[in-house]
Coordinates of C-alpha atoms and ligand atoms in Angstrom, one line a residue:
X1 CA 4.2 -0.4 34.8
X2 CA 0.9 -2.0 33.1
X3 CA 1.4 -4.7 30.6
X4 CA 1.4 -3.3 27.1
X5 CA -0.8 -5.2 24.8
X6 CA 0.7 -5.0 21.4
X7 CA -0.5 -5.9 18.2
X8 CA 1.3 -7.9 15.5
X9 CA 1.9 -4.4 13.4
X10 CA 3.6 -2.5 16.9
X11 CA 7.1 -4.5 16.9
X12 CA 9.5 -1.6 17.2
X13 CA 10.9 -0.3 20.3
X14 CA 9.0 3.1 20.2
X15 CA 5.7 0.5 20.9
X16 CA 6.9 0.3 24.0
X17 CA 8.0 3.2 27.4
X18 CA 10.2 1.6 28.6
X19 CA 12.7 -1.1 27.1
X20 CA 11.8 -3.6 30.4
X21 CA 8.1 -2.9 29.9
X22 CA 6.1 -6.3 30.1
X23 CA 4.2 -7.1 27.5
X24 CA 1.0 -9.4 25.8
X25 CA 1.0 -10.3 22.2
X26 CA -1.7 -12.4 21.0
X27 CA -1.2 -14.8 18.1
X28 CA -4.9 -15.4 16.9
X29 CA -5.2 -17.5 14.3
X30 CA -8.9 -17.1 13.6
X31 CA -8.0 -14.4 11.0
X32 CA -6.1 -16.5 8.6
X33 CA -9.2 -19.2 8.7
X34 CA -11.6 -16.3 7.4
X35 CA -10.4 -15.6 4.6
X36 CA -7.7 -16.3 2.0
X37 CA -3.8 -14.1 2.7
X38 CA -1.0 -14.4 0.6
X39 CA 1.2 -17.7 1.8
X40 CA 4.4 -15.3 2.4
X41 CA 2.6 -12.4 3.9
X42 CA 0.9 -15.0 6.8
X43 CA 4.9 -15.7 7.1
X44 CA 5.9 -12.7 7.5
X45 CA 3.2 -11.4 9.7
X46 CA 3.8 -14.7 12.1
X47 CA 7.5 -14.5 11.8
X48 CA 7.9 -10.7 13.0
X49 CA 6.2 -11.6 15.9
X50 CA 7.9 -14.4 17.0
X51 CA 11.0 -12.9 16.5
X52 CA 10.1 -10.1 18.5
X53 CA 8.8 -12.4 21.3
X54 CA 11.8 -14.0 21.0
X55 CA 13.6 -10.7 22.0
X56 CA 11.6 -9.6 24.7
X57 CA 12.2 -13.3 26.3
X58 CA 10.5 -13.7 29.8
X59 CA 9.3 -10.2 29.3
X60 CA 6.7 -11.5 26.9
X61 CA 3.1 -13.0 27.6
X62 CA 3.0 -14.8 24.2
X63 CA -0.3 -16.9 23.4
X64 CA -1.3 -18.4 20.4
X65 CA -5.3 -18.7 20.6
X66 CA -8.1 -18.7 18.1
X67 CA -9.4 -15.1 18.8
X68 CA -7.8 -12.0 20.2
X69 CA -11.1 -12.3 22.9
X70 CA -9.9 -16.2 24.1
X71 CA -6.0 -14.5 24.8
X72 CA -7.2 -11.3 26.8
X73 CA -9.4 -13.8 28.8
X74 CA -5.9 -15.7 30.4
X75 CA -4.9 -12.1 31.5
X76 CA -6.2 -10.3 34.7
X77 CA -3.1 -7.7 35.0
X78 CA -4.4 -4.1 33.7
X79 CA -3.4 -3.4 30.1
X80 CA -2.0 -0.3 28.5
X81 CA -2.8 -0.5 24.2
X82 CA -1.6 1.8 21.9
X83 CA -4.6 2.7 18.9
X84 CA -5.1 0.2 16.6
X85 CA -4.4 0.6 12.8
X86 CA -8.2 -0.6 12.1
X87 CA -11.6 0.9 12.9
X88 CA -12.4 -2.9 14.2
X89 CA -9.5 -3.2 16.3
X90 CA -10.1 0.1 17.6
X91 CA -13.9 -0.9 18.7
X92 CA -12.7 -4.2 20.1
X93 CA -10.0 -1.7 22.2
X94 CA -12.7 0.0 23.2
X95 CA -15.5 -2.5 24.3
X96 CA -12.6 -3.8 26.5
X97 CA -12.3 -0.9 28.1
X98 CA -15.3 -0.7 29.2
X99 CA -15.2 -4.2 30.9
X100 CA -11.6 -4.0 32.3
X101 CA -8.6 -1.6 33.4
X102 CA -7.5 -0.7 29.9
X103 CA -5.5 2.4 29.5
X104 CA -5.6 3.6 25.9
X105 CA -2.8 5.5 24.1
X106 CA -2.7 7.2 21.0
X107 CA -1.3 5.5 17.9
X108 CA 2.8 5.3 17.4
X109 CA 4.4 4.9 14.0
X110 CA 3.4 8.1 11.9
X111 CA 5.7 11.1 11.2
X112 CA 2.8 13.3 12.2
X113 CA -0.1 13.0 14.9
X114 CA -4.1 12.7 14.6
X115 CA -4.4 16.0 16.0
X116 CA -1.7 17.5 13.8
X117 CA -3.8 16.2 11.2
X118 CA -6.9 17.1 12.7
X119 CA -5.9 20.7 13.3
X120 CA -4.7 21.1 9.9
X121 CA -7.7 19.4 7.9
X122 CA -10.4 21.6 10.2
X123 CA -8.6 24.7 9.4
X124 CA -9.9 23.9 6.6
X125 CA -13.4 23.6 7.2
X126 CA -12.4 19.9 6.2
X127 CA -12.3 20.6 2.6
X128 CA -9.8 20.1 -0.4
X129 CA -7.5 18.3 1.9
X130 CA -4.4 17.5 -0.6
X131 CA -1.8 15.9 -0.3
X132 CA 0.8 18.5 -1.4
X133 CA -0.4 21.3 1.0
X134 CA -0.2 18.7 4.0
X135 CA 3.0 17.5 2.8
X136 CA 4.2 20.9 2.8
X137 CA 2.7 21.6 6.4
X138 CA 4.7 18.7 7.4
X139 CA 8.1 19.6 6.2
X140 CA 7.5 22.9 8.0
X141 CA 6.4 21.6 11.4
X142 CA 9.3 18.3 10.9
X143 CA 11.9 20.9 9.8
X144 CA 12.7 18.4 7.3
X145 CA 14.7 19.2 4.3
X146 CA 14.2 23.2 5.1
X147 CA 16.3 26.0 5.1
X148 CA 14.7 28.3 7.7
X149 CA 11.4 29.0 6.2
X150 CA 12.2 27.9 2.7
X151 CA 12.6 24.2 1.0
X152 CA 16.1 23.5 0.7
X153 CA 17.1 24.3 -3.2
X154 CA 14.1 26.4 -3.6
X155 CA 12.2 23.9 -4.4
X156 CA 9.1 21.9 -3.2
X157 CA 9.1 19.4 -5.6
X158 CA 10.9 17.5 -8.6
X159 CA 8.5 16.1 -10.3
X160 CA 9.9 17.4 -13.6
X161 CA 13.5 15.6 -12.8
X162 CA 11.3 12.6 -11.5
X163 CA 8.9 10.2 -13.2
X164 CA 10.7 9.1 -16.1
X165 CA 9.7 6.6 -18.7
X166 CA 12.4 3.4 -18.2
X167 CA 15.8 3.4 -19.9
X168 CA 16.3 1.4 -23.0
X169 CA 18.6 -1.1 -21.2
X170 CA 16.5 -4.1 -19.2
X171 CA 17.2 -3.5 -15.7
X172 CA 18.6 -0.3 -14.2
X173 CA 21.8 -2.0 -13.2
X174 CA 21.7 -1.8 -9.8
X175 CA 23.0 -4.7 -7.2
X176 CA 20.0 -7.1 -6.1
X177 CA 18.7 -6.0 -2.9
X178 CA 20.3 -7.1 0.1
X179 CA 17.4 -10.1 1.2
X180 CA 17.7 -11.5 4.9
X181 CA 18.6 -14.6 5.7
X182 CA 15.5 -17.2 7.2
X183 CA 16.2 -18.9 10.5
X184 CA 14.7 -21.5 12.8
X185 CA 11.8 -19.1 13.9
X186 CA 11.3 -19.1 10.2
X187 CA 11.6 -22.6 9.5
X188 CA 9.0 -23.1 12.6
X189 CA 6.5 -20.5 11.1
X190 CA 6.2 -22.5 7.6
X191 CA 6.0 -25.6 9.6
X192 CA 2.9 -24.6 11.5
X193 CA 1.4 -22.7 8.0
X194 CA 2.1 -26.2 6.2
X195 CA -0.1 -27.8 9.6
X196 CA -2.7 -25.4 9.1
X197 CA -3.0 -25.9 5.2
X198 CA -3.7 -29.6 5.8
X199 CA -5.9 -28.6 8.3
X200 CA -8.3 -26.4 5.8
X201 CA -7.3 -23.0 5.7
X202 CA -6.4 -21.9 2.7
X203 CA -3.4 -19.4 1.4
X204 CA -3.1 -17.7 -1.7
X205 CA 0.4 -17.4 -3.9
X206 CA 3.3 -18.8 -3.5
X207 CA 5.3 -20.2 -0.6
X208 CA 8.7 -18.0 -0.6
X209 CA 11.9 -17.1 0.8
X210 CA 10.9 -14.9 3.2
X211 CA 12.5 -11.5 1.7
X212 CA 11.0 -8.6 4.3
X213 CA 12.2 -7.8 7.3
X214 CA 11.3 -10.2 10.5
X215 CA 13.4 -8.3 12.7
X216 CA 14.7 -4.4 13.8
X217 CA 18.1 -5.2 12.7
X218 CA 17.2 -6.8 9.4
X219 CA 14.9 -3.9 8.2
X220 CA 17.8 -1.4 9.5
X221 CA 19.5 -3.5 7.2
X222 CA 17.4 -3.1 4.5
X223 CA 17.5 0.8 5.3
X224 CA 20.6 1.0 5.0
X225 CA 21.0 -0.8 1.7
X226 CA 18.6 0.9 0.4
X227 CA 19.9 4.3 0.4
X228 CA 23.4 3.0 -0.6
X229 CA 22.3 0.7 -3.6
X230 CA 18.7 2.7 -4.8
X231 CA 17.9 5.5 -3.4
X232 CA 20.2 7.9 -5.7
X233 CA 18.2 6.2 -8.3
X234 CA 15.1 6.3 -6.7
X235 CA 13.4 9.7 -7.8
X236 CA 14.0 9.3 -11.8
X237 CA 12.5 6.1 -12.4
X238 CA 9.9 6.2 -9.7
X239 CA 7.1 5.4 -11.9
X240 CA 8.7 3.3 -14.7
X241 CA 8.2 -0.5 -15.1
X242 CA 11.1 -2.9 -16.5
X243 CA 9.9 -6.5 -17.1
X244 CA 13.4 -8.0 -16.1
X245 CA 14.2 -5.6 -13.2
X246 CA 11.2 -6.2 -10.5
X247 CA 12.4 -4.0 -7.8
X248 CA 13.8 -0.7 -9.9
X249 CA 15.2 1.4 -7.1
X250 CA 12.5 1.1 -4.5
X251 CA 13.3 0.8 -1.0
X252 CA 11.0 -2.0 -0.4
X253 CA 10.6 -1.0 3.0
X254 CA 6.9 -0.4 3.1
X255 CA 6.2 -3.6 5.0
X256 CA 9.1 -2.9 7.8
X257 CA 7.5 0.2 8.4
X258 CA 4.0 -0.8 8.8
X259 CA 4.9 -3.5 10.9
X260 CA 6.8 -0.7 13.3
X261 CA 9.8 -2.2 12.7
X262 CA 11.5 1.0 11.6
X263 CA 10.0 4.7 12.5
X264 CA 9.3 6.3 9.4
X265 CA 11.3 9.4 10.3
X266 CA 14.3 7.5 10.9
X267 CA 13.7 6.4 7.1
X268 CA 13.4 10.4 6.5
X269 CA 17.0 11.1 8.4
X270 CA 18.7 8.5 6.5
X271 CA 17.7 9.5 3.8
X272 CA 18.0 13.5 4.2
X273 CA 21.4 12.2 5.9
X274 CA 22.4 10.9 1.9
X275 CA 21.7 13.7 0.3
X276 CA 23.4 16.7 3.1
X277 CA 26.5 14.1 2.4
X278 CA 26.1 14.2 -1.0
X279 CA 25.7 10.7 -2.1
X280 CA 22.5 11.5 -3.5
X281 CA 20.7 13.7 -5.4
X282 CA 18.2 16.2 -4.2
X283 CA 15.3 15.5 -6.3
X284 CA 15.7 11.5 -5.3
X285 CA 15.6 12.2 -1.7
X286 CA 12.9 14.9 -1.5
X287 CA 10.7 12.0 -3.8
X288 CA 11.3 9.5 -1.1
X289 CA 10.9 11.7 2.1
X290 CA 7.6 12.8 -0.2
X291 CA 6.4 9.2 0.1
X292 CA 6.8 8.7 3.6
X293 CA 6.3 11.7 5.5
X294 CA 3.9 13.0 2.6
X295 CA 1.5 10.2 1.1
X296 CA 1.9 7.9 3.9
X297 CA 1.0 9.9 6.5
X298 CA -1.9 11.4 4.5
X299 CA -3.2 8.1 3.5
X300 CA -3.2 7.2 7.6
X301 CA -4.8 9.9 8.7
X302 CA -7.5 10.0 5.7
X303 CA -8.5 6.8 6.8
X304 CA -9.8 7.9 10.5
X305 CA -10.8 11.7 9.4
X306 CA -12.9 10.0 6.6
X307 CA -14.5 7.6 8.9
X308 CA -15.5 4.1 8.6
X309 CA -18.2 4.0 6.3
X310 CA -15.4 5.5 3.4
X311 CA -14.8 2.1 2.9
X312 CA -17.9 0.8 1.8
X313 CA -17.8 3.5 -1.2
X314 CA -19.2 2.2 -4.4
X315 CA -20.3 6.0 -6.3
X316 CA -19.3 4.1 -9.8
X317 CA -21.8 0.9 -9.1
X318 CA -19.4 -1.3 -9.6
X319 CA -20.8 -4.5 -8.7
X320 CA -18.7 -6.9 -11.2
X321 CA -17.6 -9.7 -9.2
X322 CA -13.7 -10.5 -9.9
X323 CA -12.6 -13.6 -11.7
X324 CA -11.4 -16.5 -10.0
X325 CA -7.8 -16.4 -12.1
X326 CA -7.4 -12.9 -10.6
X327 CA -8.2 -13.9 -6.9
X328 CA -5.9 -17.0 -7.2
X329 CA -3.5 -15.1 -8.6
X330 CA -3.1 -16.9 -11.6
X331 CA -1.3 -14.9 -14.5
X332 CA -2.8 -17.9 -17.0
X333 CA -5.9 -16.3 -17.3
X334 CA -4.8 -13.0 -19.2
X335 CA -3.0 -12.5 -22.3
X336 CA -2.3 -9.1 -21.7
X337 CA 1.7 -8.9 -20.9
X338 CA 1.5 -6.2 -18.5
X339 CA -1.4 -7.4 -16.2
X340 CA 0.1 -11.1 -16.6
X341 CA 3.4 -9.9 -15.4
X342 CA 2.1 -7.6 -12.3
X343 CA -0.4 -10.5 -11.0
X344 CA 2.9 -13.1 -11.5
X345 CA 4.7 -10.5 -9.1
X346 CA 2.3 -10.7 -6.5
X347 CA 1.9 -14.1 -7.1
X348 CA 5.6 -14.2 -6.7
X349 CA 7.0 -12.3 -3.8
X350 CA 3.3 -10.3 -2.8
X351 CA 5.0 -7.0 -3.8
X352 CA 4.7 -4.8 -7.0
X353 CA 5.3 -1.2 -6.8
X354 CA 2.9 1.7 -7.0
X355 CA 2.5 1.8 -10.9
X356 CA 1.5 -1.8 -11.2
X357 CA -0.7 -1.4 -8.7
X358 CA -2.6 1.6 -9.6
X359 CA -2.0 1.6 -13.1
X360 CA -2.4 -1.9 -14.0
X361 CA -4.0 -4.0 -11.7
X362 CA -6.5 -1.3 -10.1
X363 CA -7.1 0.3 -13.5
X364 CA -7.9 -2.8 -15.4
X365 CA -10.5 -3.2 -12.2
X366 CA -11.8 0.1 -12.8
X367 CA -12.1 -0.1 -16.4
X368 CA -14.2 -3.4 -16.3
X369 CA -16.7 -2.4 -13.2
X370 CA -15.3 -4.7 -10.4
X371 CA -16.5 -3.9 -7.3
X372 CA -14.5 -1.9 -5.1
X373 CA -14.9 -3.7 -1.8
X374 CA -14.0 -6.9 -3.3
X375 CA -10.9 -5.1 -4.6
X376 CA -10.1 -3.6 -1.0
X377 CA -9.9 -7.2 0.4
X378 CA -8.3 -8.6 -2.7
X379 CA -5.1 -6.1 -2.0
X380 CA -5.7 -6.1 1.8
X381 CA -4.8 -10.2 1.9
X382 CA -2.4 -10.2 -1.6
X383 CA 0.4 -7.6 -0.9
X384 CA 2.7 -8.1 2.2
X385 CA 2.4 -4.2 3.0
X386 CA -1.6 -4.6 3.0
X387 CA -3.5 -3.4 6.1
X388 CA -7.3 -2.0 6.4
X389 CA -5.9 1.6 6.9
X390 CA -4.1 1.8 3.3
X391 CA -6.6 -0.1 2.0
X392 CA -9.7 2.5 2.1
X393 CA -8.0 5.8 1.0
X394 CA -5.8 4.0 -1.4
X395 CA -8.1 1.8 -3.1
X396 CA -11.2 3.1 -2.6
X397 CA -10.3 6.4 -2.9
X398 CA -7.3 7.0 -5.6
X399 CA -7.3 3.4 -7.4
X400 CA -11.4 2.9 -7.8
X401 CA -12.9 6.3 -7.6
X402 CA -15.4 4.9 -5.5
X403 CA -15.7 7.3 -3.2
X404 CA -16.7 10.2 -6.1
X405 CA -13.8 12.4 -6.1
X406 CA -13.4 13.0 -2.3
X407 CA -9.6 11.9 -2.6
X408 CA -8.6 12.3 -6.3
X409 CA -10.7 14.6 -8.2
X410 CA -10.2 12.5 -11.3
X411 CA -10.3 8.5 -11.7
X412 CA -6.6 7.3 -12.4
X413 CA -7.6 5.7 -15.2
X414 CA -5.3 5.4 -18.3
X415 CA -5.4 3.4 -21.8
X416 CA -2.2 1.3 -23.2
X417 CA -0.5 4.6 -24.6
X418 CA 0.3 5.2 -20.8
X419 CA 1.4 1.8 -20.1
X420 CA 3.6 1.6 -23.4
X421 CA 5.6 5.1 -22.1
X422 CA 6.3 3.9 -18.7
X423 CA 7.1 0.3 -19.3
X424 CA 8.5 -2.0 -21.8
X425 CA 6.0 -4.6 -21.5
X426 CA 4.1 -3.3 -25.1
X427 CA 6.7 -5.0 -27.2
X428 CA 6.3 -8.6 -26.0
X429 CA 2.5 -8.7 -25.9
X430 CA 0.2 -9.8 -28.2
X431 CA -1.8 -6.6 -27.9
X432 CA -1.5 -3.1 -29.8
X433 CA -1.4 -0.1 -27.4
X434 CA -2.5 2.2 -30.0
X435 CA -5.2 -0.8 -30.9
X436 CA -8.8 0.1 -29.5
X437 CA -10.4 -2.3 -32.2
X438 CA -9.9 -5.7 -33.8
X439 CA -8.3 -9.0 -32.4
X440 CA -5.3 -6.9 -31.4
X441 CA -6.9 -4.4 -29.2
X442 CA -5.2 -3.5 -26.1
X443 CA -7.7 -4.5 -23.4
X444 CA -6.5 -0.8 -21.3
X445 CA -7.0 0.9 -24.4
X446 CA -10.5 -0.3 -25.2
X447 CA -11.2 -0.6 -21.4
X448 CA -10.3 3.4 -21.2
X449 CA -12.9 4.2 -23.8
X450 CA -15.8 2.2 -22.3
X451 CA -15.2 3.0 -19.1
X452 CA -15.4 6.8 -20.1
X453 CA -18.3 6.1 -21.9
X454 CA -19.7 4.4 -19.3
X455 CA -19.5 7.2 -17.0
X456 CA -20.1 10.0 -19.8
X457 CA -22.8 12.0 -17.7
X458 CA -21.0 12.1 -14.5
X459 CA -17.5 13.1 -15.9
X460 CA -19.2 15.8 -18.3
X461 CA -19.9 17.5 -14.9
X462 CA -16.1 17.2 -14.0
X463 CA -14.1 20.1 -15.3
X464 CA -10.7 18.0 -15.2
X465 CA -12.5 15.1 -17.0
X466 CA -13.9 17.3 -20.0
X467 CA -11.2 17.4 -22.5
X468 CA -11.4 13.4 -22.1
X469 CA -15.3 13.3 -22.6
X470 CA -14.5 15.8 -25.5
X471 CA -12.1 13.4 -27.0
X472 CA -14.8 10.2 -26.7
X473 CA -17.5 12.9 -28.1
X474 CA -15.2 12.9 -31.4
X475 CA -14.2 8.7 -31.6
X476 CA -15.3 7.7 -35.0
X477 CA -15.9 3.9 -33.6
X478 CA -17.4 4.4 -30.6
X479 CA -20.4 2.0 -31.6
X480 CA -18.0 -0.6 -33.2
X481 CA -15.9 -0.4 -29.8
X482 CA -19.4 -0.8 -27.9
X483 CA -20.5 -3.9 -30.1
X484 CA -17.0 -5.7 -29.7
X485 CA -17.0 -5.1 -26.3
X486 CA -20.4 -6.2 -24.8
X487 CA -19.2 -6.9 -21.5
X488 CA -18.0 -3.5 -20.8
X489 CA -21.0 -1.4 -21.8
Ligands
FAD501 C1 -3.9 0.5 -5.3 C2 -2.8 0.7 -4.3 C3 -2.7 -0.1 -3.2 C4 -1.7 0.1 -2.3 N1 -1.6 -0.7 -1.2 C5 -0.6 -0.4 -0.2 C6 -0.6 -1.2 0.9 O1 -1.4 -2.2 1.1 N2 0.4 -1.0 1.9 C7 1.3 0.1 1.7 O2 2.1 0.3 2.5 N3 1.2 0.8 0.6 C8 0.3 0.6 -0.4 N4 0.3 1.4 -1.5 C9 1.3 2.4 -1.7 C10 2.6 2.0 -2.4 O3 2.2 1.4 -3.6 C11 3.5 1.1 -1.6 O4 3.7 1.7 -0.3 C12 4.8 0.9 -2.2 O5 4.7 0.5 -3.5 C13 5.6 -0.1 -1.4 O6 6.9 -0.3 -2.0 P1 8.2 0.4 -1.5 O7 8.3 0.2 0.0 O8 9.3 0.0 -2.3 O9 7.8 1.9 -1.7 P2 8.6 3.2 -2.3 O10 8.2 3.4 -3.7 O11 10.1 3.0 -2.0 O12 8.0 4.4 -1.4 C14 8.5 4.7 -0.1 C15 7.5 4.5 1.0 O13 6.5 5.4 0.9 C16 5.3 4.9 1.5 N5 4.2 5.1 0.6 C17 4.2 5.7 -0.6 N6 3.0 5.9 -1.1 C18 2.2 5.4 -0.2 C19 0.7 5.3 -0.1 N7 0.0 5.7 -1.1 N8 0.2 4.7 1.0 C20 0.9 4.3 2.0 N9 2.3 4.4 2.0 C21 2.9 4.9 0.9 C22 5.6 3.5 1.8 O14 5.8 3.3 3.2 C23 6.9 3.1 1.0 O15 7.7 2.2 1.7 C24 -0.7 1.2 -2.5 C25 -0.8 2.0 -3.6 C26 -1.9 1.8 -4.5 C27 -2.0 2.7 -5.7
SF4_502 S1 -0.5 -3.7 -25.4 FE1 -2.0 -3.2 -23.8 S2 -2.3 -5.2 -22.7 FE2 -0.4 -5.4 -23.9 S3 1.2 -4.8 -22.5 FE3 0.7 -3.0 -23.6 S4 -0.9 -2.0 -22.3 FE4 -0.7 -4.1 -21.6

């Protein structure tokens, strides 16, 4: 059997085809000299291999090198690789195979496969590719939640039970998640990131305890707690934001998945599993298994159907550089409460769920003209789930709008009105929501208004985007707005 060559996201037991299988894993540490990663995320990434390594015992070719390039070079056995989760990483795959005996297998880790997708997006003609009607494909070919031909309960989706604005109360009362506990490989791994500090190479937030899985059997763990503790929760407050309750009822297990740590359908059978026993509710689970087998996937296979140059996207011209305070992470250098408090979670724990992310951190950057590919990198190294296939659909796509509409046919952009719904941060900041003028003005508010204006020609042209050009058409203060805001014209 040929050695399999796996890399650092490929740690689950379905990388390999049989459970003796030998195997290479390459520990290249030229990546974290280039640029900048979140301090815990570096851990994380270093830890779950080392604990799989640890696993696989004398099974395991382990090197720790500078480049990928410098470890295949101490191997002459033929390889076997499963595809890459990055277009680099796929070239470098395949330059390799033309040099040396390199059998190449397609990717593991998805619900559904490239050709699935493929076959589906062609039919087609490769046009308004949503997510809903793949999502739907996919339940039908998984058989998941289906009754015969027909959703269980009738029902595609429950949006209108989901989505809703926080409860009055602080947190949502649920038990802390259940974190795992470090260990020696752990305690090794911030030893040698410590080393490599002093030696240069520079980290970003804050040293933690590790709280993401390292291991199968801790993000089983987390699986599991998850649909116990959260997951009946989940659906309701899916996009609500309580200052004192970081976590809500999210399952947290983006970053076990996307190392391979767990399959993602095995998250889907737990959870359909919950609800068929009845401990939770239908419109929670089908949000969840929406998630994973629906935006997840979608967002994976977007990134290779779209191809590589999606990435570099910049239709807005959006060539602001960020600010320092945002790239260090540094919550100082905004007063707004609910940007301060989003960057402080990533600064924190390199986590925030989807609404921070799109609707605060990637909207204020949309609003104020940063430039897109900064942005891609800036989430790519900051969040623990980050890797370059979330990063392009995701970000470039649905955050920035830099790709024109190809994924989202509307910018997500929103003012403070949005934020105050779905959130309780309003109350504490020293902002007005409803404030687009004065000292007071809420930066999303005014930063909604520019950025429409802006962008006034090209969104006149979009038919969803009218009413909201309409609406800018009839502000009494535009010019006042424009004047107190010069840096946003
Ligand atoms: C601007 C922006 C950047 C993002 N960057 C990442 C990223 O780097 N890595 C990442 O895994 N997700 C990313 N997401 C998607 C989503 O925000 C995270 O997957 C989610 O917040 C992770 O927390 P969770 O595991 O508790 O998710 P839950 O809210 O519990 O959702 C369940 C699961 O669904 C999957 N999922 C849901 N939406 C997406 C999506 N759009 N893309 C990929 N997976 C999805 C994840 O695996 C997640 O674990 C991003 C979203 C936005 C808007
Ligand atoms: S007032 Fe504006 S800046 Fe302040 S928390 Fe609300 S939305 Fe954010």
């Amino acid at each position: 059997m040929r050695r399999r060559w796996l890399f650092g996201d490929q740690l689950g037991p379905l990388f390999l085809d049989a459970p003796d299988q030998p195997v290479l894993m390459i520990e290249a540490h030229s990546v974290l000299r280039r640029r900048p990663f979140h301090r815990q995320k570096a851990h994380l990434v270093l830890s779950a291999m080392r604990h799989r390594a640890a696993e696989l015992g004398d099974q395991v070719q382990y090197l720790v090198t500078d480049t990928y390039r410098e470890g295949l070079a101490q191997v002459d056995e033929p390889l076997s690789v499963l595809q890459p989760t990055s277009w680099p990483a796929l070239h470098l795959v395949d330059r390799l195979a033309e040099e040396r005996d390199v059998e190449r297998l397609p990717a593991r880790g998805y619900a559904t496969s490239r050709a699935d997708f493929n076959a589906w997006a062609d039919a087609r003609g490769g046009k308004r590719l949503l997510m809903e009607d793949f999502y739907r494909d996919s339940r039908r070919r998984l058989d998941v939640l289906m009754e015969g031909a027909e959703p269980v309960e009738g029902r595609w989706n429950f949006d209108t039970e989901n989505r809703e604005p926080p409860p009055k109360s602080a947190t949502l009362g649920l038990p802390e998640p259940s974190w795992p506990v470090e260990d020696d490989i752990d305690a090794q791994v911030r030893e040698d990131l410590d080393r490599l500090e002093r030696e240069g190479v520079r980290f970003v937030g804050e040293d933690g305890p590790r709280r993401f899985a390292a291991t199968r059997a801790e993000a089983l763990n987390a699986l599991d707690d998850f649909v116990e503790n959260r997951l009946p929760t989940f659906g309701r407050y899916e996009d609500a934001i309580l200052t004192e309750d970081r976590w809500m009822a999210h399952s947290l297990l983006s970053a076990s998945v996307n190392l391979g740590l767990v399959d993602p359908l095995e998250e889907v059978d737990a959870a359909v599993e919950a609800y068929r026993s009845g401990e939770a509710p239908i419109a929670s689970v089908e949000g969840f298994v929406r998630q994973v087998i629906g935006w997840r996937d979608y967002i994976w296979h977007l990134y290779w159907y779209l191809g590589e140059e999606y990435r570099g996207g910049n239709e807005l011209h959006a060539d602001v550089d960020l600010p320092s305070w945002f790239v260090e992470l540094d919550p100082a250098g905004t007063d707004a409460a609910c940007l301060k408090w989003a960057l402080s979670s990533v600064r924190e724990t390199a986590w925030a769920h989807h609404i921070p992310r799109l609707m605060v951190l990637g909207n204020y950057a949309l609003q104020r003209g940063w430039n897109p590919q900064q942005l891609t990198d800036w989430f790519h190294r900051s969040f623990i789930d980050g890797y370059d296939w979330v990063m392009g659909p995701n970000v470039v796509g649905m955050s920035q709008h830099a790709d024109g509409g190809v994924l989202a046919t509307k910018p997500y952009s929103g003012g403070g009105n949005y934020i105050n719904t779905m959130s309780d941060h309003c109350g504490g900041c020293v902002y007005n929501p409803k404030k687009r003028l004065g000292e007071d003005a809420c930066p999303f508010t005014a930063g909604y208004w520019l950025f429409l204006n802006r962008h006034r020609e090209r969104f006149s042209r979009n038919h969803r985007m009218r009413r909201a050009i309409t609406s800018l058409e009839r502000l009494p203060d535009l010019d006042q707005l424009v004047a107190e805001n010069p840096d946003l014209v």
